[in-house]
Coordinates of C-alpha atoms in Angstrom, one line a residue:
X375 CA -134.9 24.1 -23.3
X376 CA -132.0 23.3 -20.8
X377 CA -129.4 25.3 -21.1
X378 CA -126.7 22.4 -22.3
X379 CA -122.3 23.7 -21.7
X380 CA -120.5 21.8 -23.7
X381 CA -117.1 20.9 -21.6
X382 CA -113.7 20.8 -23.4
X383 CA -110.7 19.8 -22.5
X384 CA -107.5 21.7 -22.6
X385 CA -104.5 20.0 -24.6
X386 CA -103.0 20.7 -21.1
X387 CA -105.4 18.9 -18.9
X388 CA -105.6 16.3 -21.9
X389 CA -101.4 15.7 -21.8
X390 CA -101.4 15.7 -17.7
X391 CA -104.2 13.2 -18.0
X392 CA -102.4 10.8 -20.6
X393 CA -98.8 11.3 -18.7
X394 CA -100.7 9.8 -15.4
X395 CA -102.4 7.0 -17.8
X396 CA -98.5 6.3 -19.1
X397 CA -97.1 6.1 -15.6
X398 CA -99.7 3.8 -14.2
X399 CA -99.5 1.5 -17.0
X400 CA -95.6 1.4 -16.6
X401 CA -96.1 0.9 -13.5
X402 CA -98.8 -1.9 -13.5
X403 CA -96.8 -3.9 -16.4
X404 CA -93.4 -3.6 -14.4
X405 CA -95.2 -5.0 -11.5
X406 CA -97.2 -7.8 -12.8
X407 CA -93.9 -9.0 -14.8
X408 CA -92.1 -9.3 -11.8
X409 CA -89.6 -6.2 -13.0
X410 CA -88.4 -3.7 -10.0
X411 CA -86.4 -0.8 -11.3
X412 CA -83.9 0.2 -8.5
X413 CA -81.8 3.3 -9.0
X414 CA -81.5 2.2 -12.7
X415 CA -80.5 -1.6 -12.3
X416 CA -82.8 -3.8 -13.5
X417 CA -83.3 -6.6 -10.7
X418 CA -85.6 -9.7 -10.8
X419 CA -88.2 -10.3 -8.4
X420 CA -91.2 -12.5 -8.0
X421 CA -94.3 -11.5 -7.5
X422 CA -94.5 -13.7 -4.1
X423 CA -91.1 -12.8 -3.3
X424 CA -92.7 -8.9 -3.0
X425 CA -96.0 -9.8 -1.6
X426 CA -94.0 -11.6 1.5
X427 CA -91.3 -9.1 2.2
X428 CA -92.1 -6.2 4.8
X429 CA -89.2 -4.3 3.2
X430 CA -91.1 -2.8 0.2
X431 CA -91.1 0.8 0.7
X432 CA -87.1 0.7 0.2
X433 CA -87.7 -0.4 -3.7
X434 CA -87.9 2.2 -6.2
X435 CA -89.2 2.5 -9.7
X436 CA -87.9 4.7 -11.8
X437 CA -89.8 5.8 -14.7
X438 CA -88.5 7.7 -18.1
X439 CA -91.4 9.7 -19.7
X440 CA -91.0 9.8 -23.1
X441 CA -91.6 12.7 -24.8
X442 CA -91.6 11.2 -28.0
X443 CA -90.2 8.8 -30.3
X444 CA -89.3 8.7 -34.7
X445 CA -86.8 7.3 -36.7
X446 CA -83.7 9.0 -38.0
X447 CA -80.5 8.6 -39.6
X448 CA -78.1 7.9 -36.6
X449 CA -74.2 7.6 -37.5
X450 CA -70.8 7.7 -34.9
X451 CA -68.1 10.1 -34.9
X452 CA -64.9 9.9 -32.7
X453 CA -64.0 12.6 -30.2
X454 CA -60.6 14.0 -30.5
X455 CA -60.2 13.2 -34.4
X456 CA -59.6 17.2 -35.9
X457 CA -60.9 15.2 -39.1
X458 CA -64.1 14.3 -37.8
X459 CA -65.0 17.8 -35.7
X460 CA -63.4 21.1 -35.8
X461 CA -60.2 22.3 -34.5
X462 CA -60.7 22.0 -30.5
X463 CA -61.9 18.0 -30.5
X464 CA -62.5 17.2 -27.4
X465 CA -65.0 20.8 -26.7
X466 CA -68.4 20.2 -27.7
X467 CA -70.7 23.0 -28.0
X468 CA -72.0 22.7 -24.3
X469 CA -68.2 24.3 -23.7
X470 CA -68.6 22.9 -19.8
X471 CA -68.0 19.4 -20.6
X472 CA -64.9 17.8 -22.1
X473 CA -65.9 14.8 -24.4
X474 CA -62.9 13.3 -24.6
X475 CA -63.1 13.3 -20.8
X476 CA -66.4 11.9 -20.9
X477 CA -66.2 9.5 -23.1
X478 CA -63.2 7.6 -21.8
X479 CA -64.9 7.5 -18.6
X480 CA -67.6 5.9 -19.9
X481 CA -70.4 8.7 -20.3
X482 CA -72.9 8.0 -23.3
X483 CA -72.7 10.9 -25.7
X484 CA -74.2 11.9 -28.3
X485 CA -74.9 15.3 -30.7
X486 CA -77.7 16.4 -32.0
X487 CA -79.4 19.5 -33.2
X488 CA -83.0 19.1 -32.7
X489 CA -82.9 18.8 -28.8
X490 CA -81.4 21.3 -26.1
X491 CA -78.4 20.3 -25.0
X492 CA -78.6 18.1 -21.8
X493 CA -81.6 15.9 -23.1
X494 CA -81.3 12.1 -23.2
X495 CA -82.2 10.1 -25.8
X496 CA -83.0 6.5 -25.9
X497 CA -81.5 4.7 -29.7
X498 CA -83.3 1.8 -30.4
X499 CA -82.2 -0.9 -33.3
X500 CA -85.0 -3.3 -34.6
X501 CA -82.6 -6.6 -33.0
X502 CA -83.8 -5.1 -29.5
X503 CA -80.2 -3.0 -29.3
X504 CA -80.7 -0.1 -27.1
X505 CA -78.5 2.9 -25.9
X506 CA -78.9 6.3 -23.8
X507 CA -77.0 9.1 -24.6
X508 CA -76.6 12.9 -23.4
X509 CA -76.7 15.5 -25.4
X510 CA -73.7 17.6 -25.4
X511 CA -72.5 18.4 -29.1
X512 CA -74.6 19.7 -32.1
X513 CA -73.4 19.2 -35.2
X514 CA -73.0 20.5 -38.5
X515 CA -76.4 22.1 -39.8
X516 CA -77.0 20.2 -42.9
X517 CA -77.6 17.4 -40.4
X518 CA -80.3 18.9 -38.3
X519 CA -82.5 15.3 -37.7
X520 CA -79.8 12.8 -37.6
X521 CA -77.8 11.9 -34.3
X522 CA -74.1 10.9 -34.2
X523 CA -73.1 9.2 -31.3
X524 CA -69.9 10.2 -29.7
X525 CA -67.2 7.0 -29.9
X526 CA -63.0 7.2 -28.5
X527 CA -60.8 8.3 -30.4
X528 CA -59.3 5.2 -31.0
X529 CA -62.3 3.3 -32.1
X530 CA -62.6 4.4 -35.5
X531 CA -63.3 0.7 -37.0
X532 CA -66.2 0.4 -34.2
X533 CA -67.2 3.9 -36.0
X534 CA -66.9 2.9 -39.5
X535 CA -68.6 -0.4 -39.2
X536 CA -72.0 1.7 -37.2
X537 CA -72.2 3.2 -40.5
X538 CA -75.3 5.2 -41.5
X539 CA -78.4 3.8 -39.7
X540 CA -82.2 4.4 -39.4
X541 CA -83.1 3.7 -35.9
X542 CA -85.9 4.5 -33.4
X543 CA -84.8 7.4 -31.8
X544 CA -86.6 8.5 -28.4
X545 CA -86.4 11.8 -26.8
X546 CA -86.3 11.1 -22.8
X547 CA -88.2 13.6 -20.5
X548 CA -87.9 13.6 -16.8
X549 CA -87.6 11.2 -14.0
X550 CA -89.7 10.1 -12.2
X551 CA -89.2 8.4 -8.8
X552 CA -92.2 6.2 -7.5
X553 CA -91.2 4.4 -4.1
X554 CA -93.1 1.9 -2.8

C-alpha cells in the first residue's frame, strides 16, 4: 500500500489565501466597471479611456479589507452635551483626541466597545446610505454591540430624528494600495 499524507490546511494559510481571492475580485470588478479608486475619490473612467493612456501606473486603487460585517443597533449622540456623555464632553476615552475638535472639522466619529480604539467602521442603511467612522469613544457598558455615531453639539434634531437603528455595520481592516 502507498503510503497516502493527507494535506491540511492551516486557518492561516486558508485566511491569506481568501484575503488574495477578495483583493483580486475587488480588483477585477472595479476594473471591468470602469471604477478607478484614487487616493479615496471615486473617479469615472472608461475602459478605452485606460487601455489608450500611457499614464496608468500614476492610478491607484485603494482597497478596504473587511474584516467582517453584522447588523447592530446604531444610534447618534452629540459631543459636548454633559447630558448625553460624562462630565468632560468633548474627551473621549482615546484621551489624545478632542471630539469636539474633531467633529467640527469634519472627522467621522463614532464609539464603540467591541473594536480597539482607532478602527474604522463602514455603517451601511438598506437605501444604499453609507458612512465611515473612527473609533475614538466607548460607551457605556450596557451597550457593548451597538454604535453611536458622534454628531455637533448643536445638531441635536439631526440626533433625535437618527433614532435607534439596525444597520449593517462593517469592521474595516487595513489598506491596501495597488498601483498600476
Amino acid at each position: 500500500m502507498e503510503n497516502k499524507k493527507r494535506k491540511y490546511m492551516t486557518r492561516k494559510r486558508r485566511g491569506k489565501i481568501l484575503k488574495r481571492k477578495i483583493i483580486f475580485t475587488l480588483i477585477v470588478v472595479g476594473v471591468l466597471s470602469g471604477y478607478i479608486w484614487s487616493e479615496g475619490n471615486k473617479t469615472i473612467k472608461s475602459i478605452e479611456t485606460l487601455a489608450n493612456t500611457n499614464e496608468i501606473n500614476s492610478e491607484e486603487i485603494i482597497i478596504r479589507e473587511v474584516v467582517s460585517e453584522t447588523i447592530r443597533e446604531v444610534t447618534a449622540y452629540n459631543v459636548g452635551d454633559v447630558n448625553q456623555t460624562d462630565s468632560s464632553p468633548c474627551i473621549g476615552a482615546y484621551s489624545k483626541v478632542n471630539l469636539c475638535e474633531e467633529v467640527a472639522k469634519g472627522q467621522n466619529v463614532c464609539a464603540a466597545n467591541f473594536v480597539p480604539l482607532g478602527t474604522e467602521l463602514q455603517i451601511i442603511a438598506s437605501n444604499g446610505w453609507s458612512f465611515e467612522c473612527i473609533v475614538w469613544d466607548r460607551m457605556n457598558s450596557r451597550f457593548g454591540n451597538r454604535v453611536d455615531i458622534a454628531m455637533n453639539y448643536w445638531e441635536k434634531d439631526r440626533a433625535i430624528k437618527f433614532g435607534k437603528q439596525n444597520l449593517t455595520v462593517r469592521i474595516l481592516g487595513e489598506k491596501s494600495i495597488v498601483r498600476k
